[in-house]
Coordinates of C-alpha atoms in Angstrom, one line a residue:
Chain A
M1 CA 38.7 -16.6 21.4
S2 CA 36.2 -18.0 18.9
G3 CA 33.5 -16.6 21.2
L4 CA 34.9 -13.1 20.8
F5 CA 35.2 -13.6 17.0
A6 CA 31.5 -14.6 16.8
Q7 CA 30.5 -11.6 18.8
V8 CA 32.5 -9.3 16.6
L9 CA 30.8 -10.8 13.5
N10 CA 27.4 -10.4 15.2
G11 CA 28.2 -6.8 16.0
L12 CA 29.3 -6.0 12.5
Q13 CA 26.2 -7.7 11.0
Y14 CA 23.9 -5.8 13.4
G15 CA 25.8 -2.6 12.7
L16 CA 25.3 -3.0 8.9
L17 CA 21.6 -3.6 9.4
L18 CA 21.5 -0.4 11.5
F19 CA 23.3 1.4 8.6
L20 CA 20.5 0.4 6.2
I21 CA 18.0 2.0 8.5
S22 CA 19.8 5.1 9.7
S23 CA 21.2 6.1 6.3
G24 CA 17.6 6.6 5.1
L25 CA 16.8 8.5 8.3
T26 CA 19.8 10.8 8.0
L27 CA 19.3 11.4 4.2
V28 CA 15.6 12.2 4.6
F29 CA 16.5 14.7 7.3
G30 CA 19.4 16.1 5.5
V31 CA 17.7 16.5 2.1
M32 CA 14.1 17.3 3.1
G33 CA 14.5 18.6 6.7
V34 CA 11.8 16.2 7.8
I35 CA 12.0 14.2 11.0
N36 CA 10.5 10.8 10.3
L37 CA 9.6 9.0 13.6
A38 CA 7.7 6.4 11.5
H39 CA 11.0 5.2 10.0
G40 CA 11.1 2.4 12.5
S41 CA 7.6 1.4 11.4
L42 CA 8.8 1.0 7.9
F43 CA 11.4 -1.5 9.2
M44 CA 8.6 -3.3 11.0
I45 CA 6.5 -3.3 7.8
G46 CA 9.4 -4.9 5.9
A47 CA 9.8 -7.6 8.5
Y48 CA 6.1 -8.4 8.5
L49 CA 6.1 -8.4 4.7
A50 CA 8.9 -11.0 4.8
F51 CA 6.9 -13.0 7.3
V52 CA 3.8 -13.0 5.1
I53 CA 5.7 -13.8 1.9
A54 CA 7.7 -16.5 3.6
R55 CA 4.6 -18.2 5.0
W56 CA 2.8 -17.9 1.6
S57 CA 5.7 -19.0 -0.7
G58 CA 7.7 -21.0 1.7
S59 CA 10.8 -19.0 1.2
L60 CA 12.4 -15.7 2.0
W61 CA 13.9 -15.1 -1.4
L62 CA 10.9 -13.5 -2.9
A63 CA 10.6 -11.2 0.2
L64 CA 13.8 -9.3 -0.6
P65 CA 12.9 -7.9 -4.0
A66 CA 9.4 -7.4 -2.7
A67 CA 10.6 -5.3 0.2
I68 CA 12.7 -3.1 -2.2
A69 CA 10.1 -2.7 -4.8
G70 CA 7.3 -2.3 -2.2
G71 CA 9.4 0.2 -0.3
I72 CA 10.1 2.3 -3.3
L73 CA 6.4 2.5 -4.2
F74 CA 5.2 3.0 -0.7
G75 CA 7.9 5.6 0.1
A76 CA 7.1 7.5 -3.1
L77 CA 3.4 7.4 -2.2
L78 CA 4.0 8.6 1.4
E79 CA 6.2 11.5 0.1
R80 CA 3.8 12.6 -2.5
T81 CA 0.7 12.5 -0.3
L82 CA 2.0 13.5 3.2
F83 CA 5.6 14.3 3.7
R84 CA 5.8 16.8 0.8
R85 CA 3.3 19.0 2.6
F86 CA 5.2 18.8 5.9
R87 CA 8.6 19.8 4.7
T88 CA 8.2 23.4 5.7
R89 CA 6.2 22.8 8.9
E90 CA 7.6 23.1 12.4
H91 CA 9.4 20.2 14.1
L92 CA 6.5 19.7 16.5
D93 CA 4.0 19.2 13.6
Q94 CA 6.4 16.7 11.9
V95 CA 6.9 14.8 15.2
L96 CA 3.2 14.5 15.7
L97 CA 2.3 13.6 12.1
T98 CA 4.9 10.8 12.1
F99 CA 3.9 9.7 15.6
A100 CA 0.3 9.4 14.3
L101 CA 1.7 7.3 11.4
I102 CA 3.4 4.9 13.9
L103 CA 0.1 4.4 15.7
L104 CA -1.9 3.9 12.5
F105 CA 0.7 1.5 11.1
E106 CA 0.8 -0.5 14.3
E107 CA -3.0 -0.6 14.4
A108 CA -3.2 -1.8 10.8
R109 CA -0.6 -4.5 11.6
S110 CA -2.7 -5.6 14.6
M111 CA -5.9 -5.7 12.5
L112 CA -4.3 -7.6 9.6
L113 CA -1.9 -10.0 11.3
G114 CA -2.7 -9.9 15.0
N115 CA -0.5 -9.2 18.0
D116 CA 1.5 -12.5 18.2
F117 CA 5.2 -13.0 18.0
H118 CA 6.2 -14.9 14.8
S119 CA 9.4 -16.5 13.7
V120 CA 10.5 -16.5 10.1
P121 CA 12.6 -19.6 9.0
V122 CA 16.1 -19.0 7.6
P123 CA 16.1 -19.9 3.8
A124 CA 16.8 -23.7 3.4
A125 CA 19.8 -23.0 1.1
L126 CA 21.5 -21.0 3.8
D127 CA 20.5 -23.0 6.8
F128 CA 23.9 -24.3 7.7
S129 CA 27.1 -23.2 9.4
V130 CA 30.3 -22.2 7.7
P131 CA 33.5 -23.4 9.4
V132 CA 35.5 -20.2 9.7
T133 CA 38.4 -21.6 11.7
A134 CA 39.2 -25.1 12.9
D135 CA 37.0 -24.8 16.0
F136 CA 34.5 -22.2 15.0
A137 CA 31.6 -22.2 12.6
Y138 CA 29.2 -19.3 11.8
S139 CA 25.7 -19.2 10.5
A140 CA 25.7 -19.0 6.7
Y141 CA 22.6 -16.8 6.7
R142 CA 24.2 -14.2 8.9
L143 CA 27.3 -14.2 6.6
A144 CA 25.0 -13.7 3.6
V145 CA 23.2 -10.8 5.4
L146 CA 26.7 -9.3 6.1
A147 CA 27.7 -9.6 2.5
L148 CA 24.5 -8.2 1.1
C149 CA 24.6 -5.2 3.4
V150 CA 28.2 -4.5 2.4
L151 CA 27.1 -4.7 -1.2
V152 CA 24.2 -2.3 -0.7
A153 CA 26.4 0.1 1.2
A154 CA 29.0 0.0 -1.6
L155 CA 26.3 0.6 -4.3
M156 CA 25.0 3.5 -2.3
F157 CA 28.4 5.2 -2.0
L158 CA 29.0 4.6 -5.7
A159 CA 25.6 6.1 -6.6
L160 CA 26.1 9.1 -4.4
E161 CA 29.7 9.8 -5.4
R162 CA 29.7 8.8 -9.1
T163 CA 26.4 9.7 -10.6
R164 CA 24.8 13.0 -11.5
M165 CA 21.7 12.2 -9.4
G166 CA 23.9 11.2 -6.5
S167 CA 25.8 14.5 -6.5
A168 CA 22.4 16.3 -6.7
V169 CA 21.3 14.4 -3.6
R170 CA 24.5 15.3 -1.8
A171 CA 24.1 18.9 -2.8
A172 CA 20.6 18.9 -1.5
A173 CA 21.7 17.4 1.8
E174 CA 24.3 20.1 2.2
K175 CA 22.5 23.2 1.0
P176 CA 18.8 22.5 0.0
E177 CA 18.3 26.0 -1.4
M178 CA 21.2 25.5 -3.9
V179 CA 19.5 22.7 -5.7
E180 CA 16.6 24.9 -7.0
L181 CA 19.1 27.6 -7.9
L182 CA 21.0 25.1 -10.0
G183 CA 17.9 24.4 -12.0
L184 CA 17.5 20.9 -10.6
D185 CA 14.0 19.5 -9.8
A186 CA 14.1 19.4 -6.0
R187 CA 10.7 17.7 -5.8
R188 CA 12.0 14.7 -7.8
I189 CA 15.1 14.5 -5.5
H190 CA 12.8 14.5 -2.5
T191 CA 10.6 11.7 -3.8
L192 CA 13.7 9.7 -4.8
V193 CA 15.4 10.1 -1.4
F194 CA 12.3 9.2 0.5
A195 CA 11.5 6.2 -1.7
L196 CA 15.1 5.0 -1.3
G197 CA 15.1 5.5 2.5
T198 CA 11.8 3.5 2.8
A199 CA 13.1 0.7 0.6
L200 CA 16.3 0.4 2.6
A201 CA 14.4 0.3 5.9
M202 CA 12.0 -2.3 4.6
L203 CA 14.9 -4.3 3.1
A204 CA 16.6 -4.2 6.6
G205 CA 13.3 -5.4 8.1
A206 CA 13.1 -8.3 5.7
L207 CA 16.7 -9.3 6.3
A208 CA 16.3 -9.1 10.0
A209 CA 13.1 -11.1 10.2
P210 CA 14.8 -14.6 10.4
L211 CA 17.4 -13.3 12.8
Q212 CA 14.8 -12.3 15.5
S213 CA 11.2 -12.9 15.8
V214 CA 8.7 -10.6 14.2
Y215 CA 6.7 -8.8 16.9
P216 CA 4.5 -5.7 17.6
G217 CA 6.5 -2.6 18.4
M218 CA 9.7 -3.9 16.9
G219 CA 10.1 -0.7 15.0
D220 CA 10.4 1.4 18.1
K221 CA 13.6 -0.3 19.3
F222 CA 15.2 0.2 15.9
L223 CA 14.0 3.8 15.6
I224 CA 15.6 4.8 18.8
I225 CA 18.9 3.0 18.2
S226 CA 19.0 4.6 14.7
F227 CA 18.7 8.0 16.4
V228 CA 21.7 7.1 18.6
V229 CA 23.6 6.2 15.4
V230 CA 22.8 9.5 13.8
V231 CA 23.8 11.5 16.9
V232 CA 27.0 9.6 17.3
G233 CA 27.8 9.5 13.5
G234 CA 27.1 13.1 12.8
V235 CA 25.0 15.5 10.8
G236 CA 23.3 14.4 7.5
S237 CA 26.2 12.4 6.1
V238 CA 25.9 8.9 4.9
A239 CA 29.5 8.1 5.8
G240 CA 28.8 9.3 9.3
A241 CA 25.8 6.9 9.5
F242 CA 28.0 4.1 8.2
W243 CA 30.8 4.4 10.8
G244 CA 28.3 5.3 13.5
A245 CA 26.2 2.2 12.8
L246 CA 29.2 -0.1 12.9
L247 CA 30.4 1.4 16.2
I248 CA 27.0 1.2 17.8
G249 CA 26.5 -2.4 16.5
L250 CA 29.8 -3.5 18.0
V251 CA 29.4 -1.7 21.3
D252 CA 25.8 -2.9 21.8
T253 CA 26.6 -6.5 20.9
L254 CA 29.9 -6.7 22.8
G255 CA 28.4 -4.8 25.7
K256 CA 25.5 -7.2 26.0
A257 CA 27.9 -10.2 25.8
Y258 CA 30.6 -9.2 28.2
L259 CA 28.9 -6.7 30.5
P260 CA 25.4 -8.0 30.9
E261 CA 24.7 -6.0 34.0
L262 CA 24.9 -2.9 31.9
A263 CA 22.1 -4.4 29.8
G264 CA 21.3 -2.1 26.9
L265 CA 22.8 1.0 28.6
A266 CA 26.3 0.9 26.9
V267 CA 25.2 2.6 23.7
Y268 CA 23.5 5.5 25.6
M269 CA 26.7 6.0 27.6
L270 CA 28.6 6.1 24.4
M271 CA 26.2 8.7 23.1
A272 CA 26.6 10.8 26.3
A273 CA 30.4 10.6 25.9
V274 CA 30.1 11.7 22.2
L275 CA 27.9 14.6 23.2
L276 CA 30.4 15.8 25.8
W277 CA 33.4 15.4 23.6
R278 CA 32.1 16.2 20.1
P279 CA 28.4 17.4 20.1
S280 CA 28.1 17.5 16.4
G281 CA 29.0 13.8 16.0
L282 CA 32.2 11.8 15.6
F283 CA 32.2 11.8 11.8
A284 CA 30.6 15.2 11.1
R285 CA 32.2 17.2 8.3
G286 CA 34.5 19.8 9.5
A287 CA 34.6 18.3 13.0
Chain B
M1 CA 3.5 32.2 23.9
V2 CA 1.0 34.5 25.7
V3 CA -0.5 34.3 29.1
A4 CA -4.3 34.7 29.1
G5 CA -5.7 38.1 30.1
R6 CA -8.2 38.9 32.9
A7 CA -11.2 37.5 31.0
G8 CA -9.3 34.4 30.1
H9 CA -8.3 33.8 33.7
A10 CA -11.9 34.4 34.9
L11 CA -13.1 31.6 32.5
L12 CA -10.3 29.3 33.7
A13 CA -11.2 30.0 37.3
L14 CA -14.9 29.3 36.5
A15 CA -13.9 25.9 34.9
A16 CA -11.8 25.1 38.0
A17 CA -14.7 25.9 40.3
G18 CA -16.9 23.6 38.1
I19 CA -14.4 20.8 38.5
A20 CA -14.2 21.3 42.2
T21 CA -17.9 20.8 42.6
M22 CA -17.8 17.5 40.7
P23 CA -17.9 15.3 43.8
L24 CA -21.4 16.7 44.4
W25 CA -22.8 15.4 41.1
A26 CA -20.5 13.1 39.3
S27 CA -19.9 9.3 39.6
H28 CA -16.7 7.9 41.1
Y29 CA -15.7 6.8 37.6
H30 CA -16.0 10.4 36.3
L31 CA -14.1 11.7 39.3
Q32 CA -11.2 9.4 38.4
L33 CA -11.4 10.4 34.8
A34 CA -11.2 14.0 35.8
S35 CA -8.2 13.2 38.0
T36 CA -6.5 11.5 35.0
A37 CA -7.1 14.6 32.9
L38 CA -5.8 16.9 35.7
V39 CA -2.6 14.9 36.0
A40 CA -2.2 14.9 32.2
A41 CA -2.7 18.7 32.3
M42 CA 0.1 19.1 34.8
F43 CA 2.4 17.0 32.7
A44 CA 1.5 18.9 29.5
L45 CA 1.8 22.2 31.3
S46 CA 5.3 21.3 32.5
L47 CA 6.2 20.4 28.9
Q48 CA 4.8 23.7 27.7
L49 CA 7.6 25.5 29.6
L50 CA 10.0 23.7 27.3
V51 CA 8.1 23.7 24.0
G52 CA 5.9 26.8 24.1
A53 CA 8.2 29.1 26.1
G54 CA 11.6 27.8 25.2
G55 CA 11.1 26.3 21.8
M56 CA 12.7 23.0 22.9
V57 CA 10.8 20.1 21.5
S58 CA 11.7 17.2 23.8
L59 CA 10.7 13.6 23.3
G60 CA 12.1 12.5 26.6
H61 CA 10.0 14.5 29.0
A62 CA 7.9 11.5 30.2
A63 CA 11.1 10.1 31.8
F64 CA 10.9 12.8 34.4
F65 CA 7.2 12.1 34.9
G66 CA 7.9 8.5 35.4
I67 CA 10.8 9.2 37.8
G68 CA 8.4 11.3 39.9
A69 CA 6.0 8.4 39.9
Y70 CA 8.6 5.9 40.9
A71 CA 9.8 8.1 43.7
I72 CA 6.8 6.8 45.7
H73 CA 8.0 3.3 45.1
L74 CA 11.6 4.0 45.9
L75 CA 10.9 6.0 49.1
P76 CA 9.9 4.1 52.3
P77 CA 6.1 3.7 52.5
G78 CA 4.0 5.6 55.0
L79 CA 5.7 9.0 54.5
S80 CA 3.7 12.2 54.4
V81 CA 2.9 13.7 51.0
L82 CA 4.7 16.8 52.2
A83 CA 7.9 14.7 52.1
T84 CA 7.3 12.6 49.0
L85 CA 6.2 15.4 46.7
P86 CA 9.4 17.5 47.1
A87 CA 11.4 14.3 46.9
A88 CA 9.7 13.3 43.7
A89 CA 10.4 16.8 42.2
A90 CA 14.0 16.7 43.4
L91 CA 14.7 13.3 41.9
A92 CA 13.1 14.2 38.6
G93 CA 15.0 17.5 38.6
L94 CA 18.3 15.8 39.2
A95 CA 17.7 13.5 36.3
A96 CA 16.6 16.5 34.2
A97 CA 19.8 18.3 35.1
V98 CA 22.0 15.4 33.8
V99 CA 20.0 14.8 30.7
G100 CA 19.6 18.5 30.0
A101 CA 23.3 19.3 30.4
L102 CA 24.1 16.7 27.7
S103 CA 21.1 17.2 25.4
L104 CA 21.3 21.0 25.3
R105 CA 24.7 20.7 23.6
T106 CA 22.5 20.0 20.5
R107 CA 19.7 22.0 18.9
G108 CA 16.5 21.3 16.9
F109 CA 16.3 17.9 15.4
F110 CA 19.3 16.6 17.3
F111 CA 17.9 17.8 20.6
L112 CA 14.8 15.8 19.8
M113 CA 16.8 12.7 19.1
T114 CA 19.1 13.0 22.1
T115 CA 16.2 13.6 24.5
L116 CA 14.3 10.6 23.0
A117 CA 17.4 8.4 23.4
F118 CA 18.1 9.4 27.0
G119 CA 14.4 9.1 27.9
Q120 CA 14.4 5.6 26.6
M121 CA 17.6 4.9 28.5
L122 CA 15.8 5.8 31.7
F123 CA 12.8 3.7 30.6
F124 CA 15.2 0.7 30.3
V125 CA 16.6 1.4 33.7
F126 CA 13.1 0.9 35.2
H127 CA 12.1 -1.8 32.7
D128 CA 15.2 -4.1 32.8
T129 CA 16.8 -3.6 36.2
P130 CA 15.5 -4.7 39.7
L131 CA 15.4 -1.0 40.8
G132 CA 11.9 -0.4 39.5
G133 CA 10.3 -3.7 40.5
G134 CA 10.1 -5.2 37.0
K135 CA 8.6 -4.5 33.6
D136 CA 5.0 -5.3 34.7
G137 CA 5.0 -2.5 37.3
V138 CA 4.2 -2.6 41.0
F139 CA 1.5 -1.4 43.3
V140 CA 2.6 1.4 45.7
T141 CA 1.3 2.6 49.0
R142 CA -0.2 6.1 48.8
P143 CA 1.7 8.7 50.8
A144 CA -0.2 9.8 53.9
L145 CA -2.2 13.0 53.8
E146 CA -0.3 14.4 56.8
L147 CA -0.4 18.2 57.0
F148 CA 1.6 19.7 59.8
G149 CA 1.2 16.8 62.1
L150 CA -2.5 16.4 61.4
V151 CA -3.1 13.1 59.7
L152 CA -6.1 13.1 57.4
E153 CA -7.6 9.6 57.3
V154 CA -9.4 9.2 54.0
P155 CA -12.2 6.6 53.9
R156 CA -12.2 4.6 50.7
R157 CA -15.5 6.0 49.5
S158 CA -14.3 9.6 49.5
R159 CA -10.8 9.0 48.1
P160 CA -11.7 9.9 44.4
A161 CA -13.0 13.2 45.6
V162 CA -10.0 14.0 47.8
M163 CA -7.6 13.0 45.0
L164 CA -9.5 15.2 42.6
W165 CA -9.2 18.2 44.9
L166 CA -5.6 17.6 45.5
N167 CA -4.8 17.3 41.8
L168 CA -6.9 20.4 41.0
G169 CA -5.2 22.4 43.7
L170 CA -1.7 21.4 42.4
L171 CA -2.6 22.2 38.8
V172 CA -3.9 25.7 39.8
L173 CA -0.7 26.3 41.8
M174 CA 1.5 25.1 38.9
Y175 CA -0.4 27.3 36.4
A176 CA -0.2 30.3 38.7
G177 CA 3.5 29.8 39.3
L178 CA 4.2 29.5 35.6
A179 CA 2.1 32.5 34.7
L180 CA 4.2 34.5 37.2
L181 CA 7.4 33.0 36.0
M182 CA 6.7 34.1 32.4
R183 CA 6.5 37.7 33.7
T184 CA 10.0 37.6 35.2
L185 CA 13.2 38.4 33.3
F186 CA 13.8 34.7 33.2
G187 CA 10.5 34.1 31.4
R188 CA 11.2 36.9 28.9
A189 CA 14.7 35.6 28.3
L190 CA 13.3 32.2 27.5
L191 CA 10.7 33.6 25.0
G192 CA 13.5 35.6 23.5
I193 CA 15.6 32.4 23.0
R194 CA 12.7 30.8 21.3
A195 CA 12.4 33.7 18.9
N196 CA 16.1 34.1 18.2
E197 CA 18.8 32.4 20.3
D198 CA 21.7 34.0 18.6
R199 CA 20.4 37.5 19.2
M200 CA 19.9 36.7 22.9
R201 CA 23.4 35.5 23.1
A202 CA 24.6 38.7 21.4
L203 CA 22.7 40.6 24.1
G204 CA 24.9 38.9 26.7
Y205 CA 22.6 36.2 27.9
N206 CA 24.1 32.8 28.8
T207 CA 21.4 31.1 26.7
R208 CA 22.5 27.6 27.5
R209 CA 22.2 28.3 31.2
V210 CA 18.7 29.8 30.8
K211 CA 17.6 26.8 28.7
L212 CA 19.1 24.3 31.3
A213 CA 17.3 26.1 34.1
A214 CA 14.0 25.8 32.1
F215 CA 14.8 22.1 31.4
V216 CA 15.3 21.4 35.1
A217 CA 12.3 23.3 36.2
A218 CA 10.1 21.5 33.6
G219 CA 11.6 18.2 34.7
M220 CA 10.7 19.0 38.4
L221 CA 7.1 19.9 37.5
A222 CA 6.8 16.7 35.4
G223 CA 8.0 14.9 38.5
V224 CA 5.2 16.5 40.5
A225 CA 2.7 15.4 37.9
G226 CA 4.2 11.9 38.0
H227 CA 4.0 11.8 41.8
M228 CA 0.3 12.7 41.6
Q229 CA -0.2 10.0 38.9
A230 CA 1.2 7.3 41.2
M231 CA -0.7 8.6 44.2
T232 CA -3.9 8.7 42.2
E233 CA -3.5 5.2 40.8
A234 CA -1.5 3.6 43.5
F235 CA 0.3 1.8 40.7
V236 CA 3.5 2.5 38.7
N237 CA 4.9 0.8 35.6
P238 CA 7.7 1.6 33.2
E239 CA 5.3 2.7 30.5
L240 CA 5.0 5.9 32.5
L241 CA 8.5 6.8 31.3
G242 CA 8.0 5.6 27.7
W243 CA 8.4 8.1 24.8
H244 CA 4.8 7.5 23.6
R245 CA 3.7 9.5 26.7
S246 CA 6.1 12.3 25.7
A247 CA 4.5 12.4 22.3
E248 CA 1.1 12.4 23.8
G249 CA 2.1 15.5 25.9
L250 CA 3.2 17.2 22.7
L251 CA -0.1 16.3 21.2
M252 CA -1.9 17.9 24.1
I253 CA 0.1 21.1 23.6
L254 CA -0.7 21.1 19.9
L255 CA -4.4 20.3 20.5
G256 CA -4.7 23.1 23.1
G257 CA -2.5 25.6 21.4
L258 CA 1.2 26.1 21.3
G259 CA 0.8 29.9 21.6
A260 CA -0.9 30.1 25.0
L261 CA 0.2 29.0 28.5
H262 CA -3.2 27.6 29.3
G263 CA -3.3 25.7 25.9
P264 CA -1.9 22.4 27.3
I265 CA -4.7 22.3 30.0
L266 CA -7.4 22.6 27.3
G267 CA -5.5 20.1 25.2
A268 CA -5.2 17.6 28.1
F269 CA -8.9 17.7 28.7
A270 CA -9.6 17.5 25.0
F271 CA -7.2 14.5 24.6
I272 CA -8.6 12.6 27.6
G273 CA -12.1 13.3 26.5
L274 CA -11.5 12.3 22.9
A275 CA -9.7 9.1 24.0
E276 CA -12.6 8.3 26.3
A277 CA -15.2 9.0 23.6
G278 CA -13.2 6.9 21.2
T279 CA -13.2 3.9 23.5
L280 CA -17.0 4.0 23.5
I281 CA -16.9 3.5 19.7
T282 CA -14.0 1.1 19.3
E283 CA -11.5 -0.9 21.3
R284 CA -8.8 0.3 19.1
Q285 CA -7.5 3.3 21.0
R286 CA -4.4 3.8 18.8
L287 CA -6.6 4.2 15.8
V288 CA -8.6 7.0 17.6
V289 CA -5.5 8.8 18.8
G290 CA -3.7 8.5 15.5
L291 CA -6.7 9.9 13.6
V292 CA -7.1 12.7 16.2
I293 CA -3.5 13.7 15.7
L294 CA -3.8 13.7 11.9
A295 CA -6.9 15.9 12.1
A296 CA -5.2 18.2 14.6
V297 CA -2.0 18.6 12.6
L298 CA -3.7 19.0 9.3
A299 CA -6.6 21.2 10.3
L300 CA -5.9 23.0 13.6
P301 CA -2.4 24.5 13.5
G302 CA -3.3 27.1 16.2
G303 CA -4.8 24.6 18.6
L304 CA -8.0 25.1 20.6
A305 CA -6.6 28.3 22.3
G306 CA -6.0 29.7 18.8
L307 CA -9.6 29.3 17.7
R308 CA -10.7 32.7 18.8
L309 CA -7.8 34.5 17.1
P310 CA -8.8 36.4 14.0
R311 CA -8.6 34.4 10.8
R312 CA -5.9 36.5 9.3
E313 CA -3.5 35.4 12.1
R314 CA -4.5 31.8 12.0
R315 CA -3.5 31.6 8.4
Q316 CA 0.1 32.3 9.3
P317 CA 2.4 29.3 9.1
A318 CA 3.5 29.4 12.7
P319 CA 1.3 31.7 14.9
A320 CA 3.3 30.8 18.0
A321 CA 6.6 31.9 16.5
V322 CA 5.1 35.1 15.2
E323 CA 3.6 35.7 18.7
A324 CA 7.0 35.1 20.3
A325 CA 8.9 37.3 17.9
R326 CA 6.8 40.4 18.8
P327 CA 8.6 42.9 21.1

């Protein structure tokens, strides 16, 4: 029984990390119409940033604000220099541009930090287990990640639903051409959304670093699973990404724990089922 | 997407004849490199049926290439190539039918994501389960060159030449078949769907069925390319199914030109040539490929095949789309 409880917690925590990654992916596509295959690489960069900072300062704490601040700056830079010019290009061009970015980011990583696997220590203050029930204890760091992700998700929903900028972003995601007609500066919204998406992906990378080792190509795995989240969750909506991410996190974790012979195939079967039943996604508006 | 005219086909035939004479003057190493380029060209050509003709940008196409390659591993060794080649095409086509039927329920960006996800699922089947012989790959026995009961024993020394001719012959057949296909009603319908799917549906076409047929045909041709890859190298590994190979196929199409059926062939040779030239300068192949893509995307929107188009046309945002939209 406590085994199941632990797996459910693991699944929720994994799903919330997936939400941080896939919400950026879905917003960037919804608002800018850009397919960013390099989104997984941004996650990888966040994880390696955490590794470098943790090795240099001895603690992960500095890595979290660094990932957010670095992500905002890096994302704004990428949007201003590259992605802005590719907004109106064909899908094929966007795919190849962002594929090139993956190769270049991976090569830069290999030049700067080599190709070894590295582990990142859990911060000392959280390196203990919390007794949840009488016979079951759970890692404090994982609980902290869970809480932090919930906090970030709540802040995001508040910002999107309750602020003027948030409603502009939602409008842009729904009908991009409306934003210009309303007299809003669409280019500012694009930079903001891309910077935010980058920061979230890098924060997710930094948070995930102590949970798994930091390794070459780690971005690919998360890119593809985030695509599954977006397909299952539905078009361009952050709420869809949230529920989709939780569902995929739970299915993947429980599937691997209880049906190991299916290995990683459970999430793809779920995606196939969703495509058959509701091709526009489980939580798409109007579905 | 256009099919080259008489002059273009004369040039292509000349190039093919030039490649066919390579065993007379080139080293074994260069024969193998040419075979690699020919196999890459078959793969990119199969993808062009989806992307250039049907407007379906798939990131899972390498899965069918890999399945075609693994067919040699899965079938009992010692069979004739006349048995293994159709079997590889059939297996790849079967997988493409399942993936296509599901993925084609979506369009555009979502089609891209679903093909990528299903492609990676097939990658994991060969990477993680005992079916494919493990993640490091396995050596395979080359199918026998048995043509109508006549077994052709190939001595080791002349194998690169025989493989080159075989690959060249299949590429020529594949190109000729696709050039004919594009002249049929099916080919026209596919181009119409690329230009405007809603209008084609209004005209009474079952557009999803046309797209699915193209998806399966492209998957079968990719399976043929994969079979030849495994037969040339006598080795298969899960990376053959990986999505990076799909992206490389798209790159070859873009390099060669989205707007012409022969574009991917030019693109495959350009890509293999550039990658080879790059390895002479630096060990870091990803750096070379990444920079080549950036240059191609930023500076060469019409691809190599588009270079001879008048400037006015090349300035258009999407020459291929304009081409396809013409009556």
